[in-house]
Protein backbone atom coordinates (compact mmCIF):
# COMPACT_ATOMS: atom_id res chain seq x y z
CA UNK A 1 -9.66 -12.94 -17.11
CA UNK A 2 -10.37 -10.69 -19.81
CA UNK A 3 -12.27 -8.35 -18.24
CA UNK A 4 -9.33 -8.30 -16.24
CA UNK A 5 -6.64 -7.55 -18.80
CA UNK A 6 -9.47 -4.53 -20.25
CA UNK A 7 -9.21 -2.99 -16.91
CA UNK A 8 -5.78 -2.91 -16.58
CA UNK A 9 -5.55 -1.91 -20.15
CA UNK A 10 -7.79 0.83 -19.44
CA UNK A 11 -5.66 2.38 -16.05
CA UNK A 12 -2.63 2.39 -18.69
CA UNK A 13 -4.84 3.97 -21.20
CA UNK A 14 -5.78 6.26 -18.29
CA UNK A 15 -2.46 6.92 -16.94
CA UNK A 16 -0.78 7.49 -20.31
CA UNK A 17 -3.35 10.01 -21.10
CA UNK A 18 -2.32 12.09 -18.27
CA UNK A 19 0.99 11.78 -18.67
CA UNK A 20 0.87 12.80 -22.10
CA UNK A 21 -1.57 16.01 -21.53
CA UNK A 22 1.06 17.16 -18.83
CA UNK A 23 3.39 16.75 -21.07
CA UNK A 24 1.42 18.80 -23.82
CA UNK A 25 0.25 21.71 -21.47
CA UNK A 26 3.38 21.92 -20.25
CA UNK A 27 5.91 22.27 -22.96
CA UNK A 28 4.70 25.23 -24.65
CA UNK A 29 4.52 26.66 -21.69
CA UNK A 30 8.78 26.45 -21.62
CA UNK A 31 8.07 27.46 -25.44
CA UNK A 32 6.85 31.22 -23.72
CA UNK A 33 9.74 31.21 -21.79
CA UNK A 34 12.94 29.99 -24.16
CA UNK A 35 11.52 32.30 -27.21
CA UNK A 36 12.45 35.22 -24.08
CA UNK A 37 15.26 33.88 -23.00
CA UNK A 38 18.16 35.07 -25.45
CA UNK A 39 19.92 32.69 -27.70
CA UNK A 40 23.39 31.07 -26.10
CA UNK A 41 22.35 32.52 -22.95
CA UNK A 42 22.65 29.37 -20.11
CA UNK A 43 19.37 29.80 -19.43
CA UNK A 44 18.37 29.45 -23.20
CA UNK A 45 20.29 26.08 -23.61
CA UNK A 46 18.83 25.06 -20.31
CA UNK A 47 15.49 25.25 -21.74
CA UNK A 48 16.86 23.39 -24.67
CA UNK A 49 17.61 20.64 -22.19
CA UNK A 50 14.36 20.71 -20.45
CA UNK A 51 12.44 20.52 -23.66
CA UNK A 52 14.39 17.57 -25.24
CA UNK A 53 14.33 15.44 -21.69
CA UNK A 54 10.55 16.25 -22.29
CA UNK A 55 9.24 15.29 -25.63
CA UNK A 56 12.20 12.39 -26.03
CA UNK A 57 10.67 10.84 -21.97
CA UNK A 58 7.91 11.56 -21.34
CA UNK A 59 5.66 13.36 -24.12
CA UNK A 60 6.28 10.84 -27.31
CA UNK A 61 6.03 7.66 -25.20
CA UNK A 62 3.40 8.95 -23.44
CA UNK A 63 1.58 9.20 -27.09
CA UNK A 64 2.22 5.61 -27.90
CA UNK A 65 0.66 4.11 -25.09
CA UNK A 66 -2.05 5.79 -25.31
CA UNK A 67 -3.01 5.37 -28.76
CA UNK A 68 -2.05 1.48 -28.86
CA UNK A 69 -3.87 1.34 -25.28
CA UNK A 70 -7.00 3.57 -26.75
CA UNK A 71 -6.78 0.95 -29.83
CA UNK A 72 -7.00 -2.05 -27.75
CA UNK A 73 -9.59 -0.73 -25.97
CA UNK A 74 -12.18 0.38 -28.83
CA UNK A 75 -10.94 -3.02 -30.93
CA UNK A 76 -11.60 -5.35 -27.39
CA UNK A 77 -15.34 -3.38 -26.66
CA UNK A 78 -16.45 -2.92 -30.00
CA UNK A 79 -16.76 0.64 -30.07
CA UNK A 80 -15.24 1.03 -33.76
CA UNK A 81 -19.32 1.46 -35.21
CA UNK A 82 -20.07 4.52 -32.87
CA UNK A 83 -20.10 7.89 -33.95
CA UNK A 84 -18.46 9.46 -30.68
CA UNK A 85 -15.36 7.05 -30.93
CA UNK A 86 -14.95 8.66 -34.76
CA UNK A 87 -15.57 11.92 -32.90
CA UNK A 88 -12.63 11.02 -30.56
CA UNK A 89 -10.22 9.19 -33.23
CA UNK A 90 -10.42 12.65 -35.31
CA UNK A 91 -9.52 15.12 -31.90
CA UNK A 92 -6.90 12.74 -31.24
CA UNK A 93 -5.72 12.82 -34.71
CA UNK A 94 -5.84 16.57 -34.69
CA UNK A 95 -4.29 16.25 -30.62
CA UNK A 96 -1.10 14.14 -32.49
CA UNK A 97 -0.84 16.71 -35.28
CA UNK A 98 -0.25 18.98 -32.87
CA UNK A 99 2.23 16.68 -30.72
CA UNK A 100 4.24 16.50 -34.46
CA UNK A 101 4.26 20.45 -34.39
CA UNK A 102 5.54 20.82 -30.95
CA UNK A 103 8.42 18.58 -32.30
CA UNK A 104 9.08 20.70 -34.89
CA UNK A 105 9.14 23.16 -33.02
CA UNK A 106 11.30 21.88 -30.49
CA UNK A 107 13.91 21.69 -33.45
CA UNK A 108 13.33 25.24 -33.82
CA UNK A 109 14.70 26.31 -30.52
CA UNK A 110 17.27 24.06 -30.76
CA UNK A 111 19.17 25.22 -33.60
CA UNK A 112 18.00 28.81 -32.18
CA UNK A 113 15.48 29.33 -34.81
CA UNK A 114 12.47 31.35 -33.63
CA UNK A 115 10.49 32.12 -36.09
CA UNK A 116 7.74 32.42 -33.63
CA UNK A 117 6.63 34.95 -31.27
CA UNK A 118 5.88 34.21 -27.38
CA UNK A 119 2.39 35.51 -27.96
CA UNK A 120 1.76 32.64 -30.46
CA UNK A 121 3.22 30.19 -27.86
CA UNK A 122 0.76 31.63 -25.63
CA UNK A 123 -2.08 30.93 -27.32
CA UNK A 124 -1.08 27.75 -29.06
CA UNK A 125 -0.88 26.62 -25.14
CA UNK A 126 -4.66 26.54 -25.48
CA UNK A 127 -5.12 24.28 -28.32
CA UNK A 128 -4.13 21.04 -26.26
CA UNK A 129 -7.03 21.97 -23.40
CA UNK A 130 -9.74 22.49 -25.90
CA UNK A 131 -9.04 19.40 -27.87
CA UNK A 132 -8.74 17.60 -24.45
CA UNK A 133 -11.84 18.97 -22.95
CA UNK A 134 -13.81 17.38 -26.22
CA UNK A 135 -11.87 14.34 -26.29
CA UNK A 136 -13.27 13.89 -22.52
CA UNK A 137 -16.88 14.88 -23.78
CA UNK A 138 -17.09 12.52 -26.51
CA UNK A 139 -15.08 9.23 -24.22
CA UNK A 140 -17.80 10.30 -20.62
CA UNK A 141 -20.87 11.76 -21.83
CA UNK A 142 -20.98 9.73 -25.96
CA UNK A 143 -23.11 12.63 -27.41
CA UNK A 144 -24.02 9.90 -30.39
């Protein structure tokens, strides 16, 4: 029975990670387009709604489920003594920090503040991708 629960939690974890990453890759892309929209325009207001819904309905819940399921898997699998998991946790903490920055920037857009350029958002859009690649390597390859 324990193995069945472990596998169901593992499936939930993978599903949550996919949802979290989808949002983390899409939100900064919305920021790129939003930064080009005229403040107060219908387009800008539409982006505000899209960004808020993406964060509140998908990204935030997916991150929470990812963390909870992942910590359960690490605990029940006795992985906490392995170096690869330490690196993975550090990378997931970094991803969570990026998530926090995205949340703050969303608030800036909601208040019609735009201290960053579209080029900045185009570049920052790559950070979750790089972190994701490194996390997957840690989990699959377990290099140490």
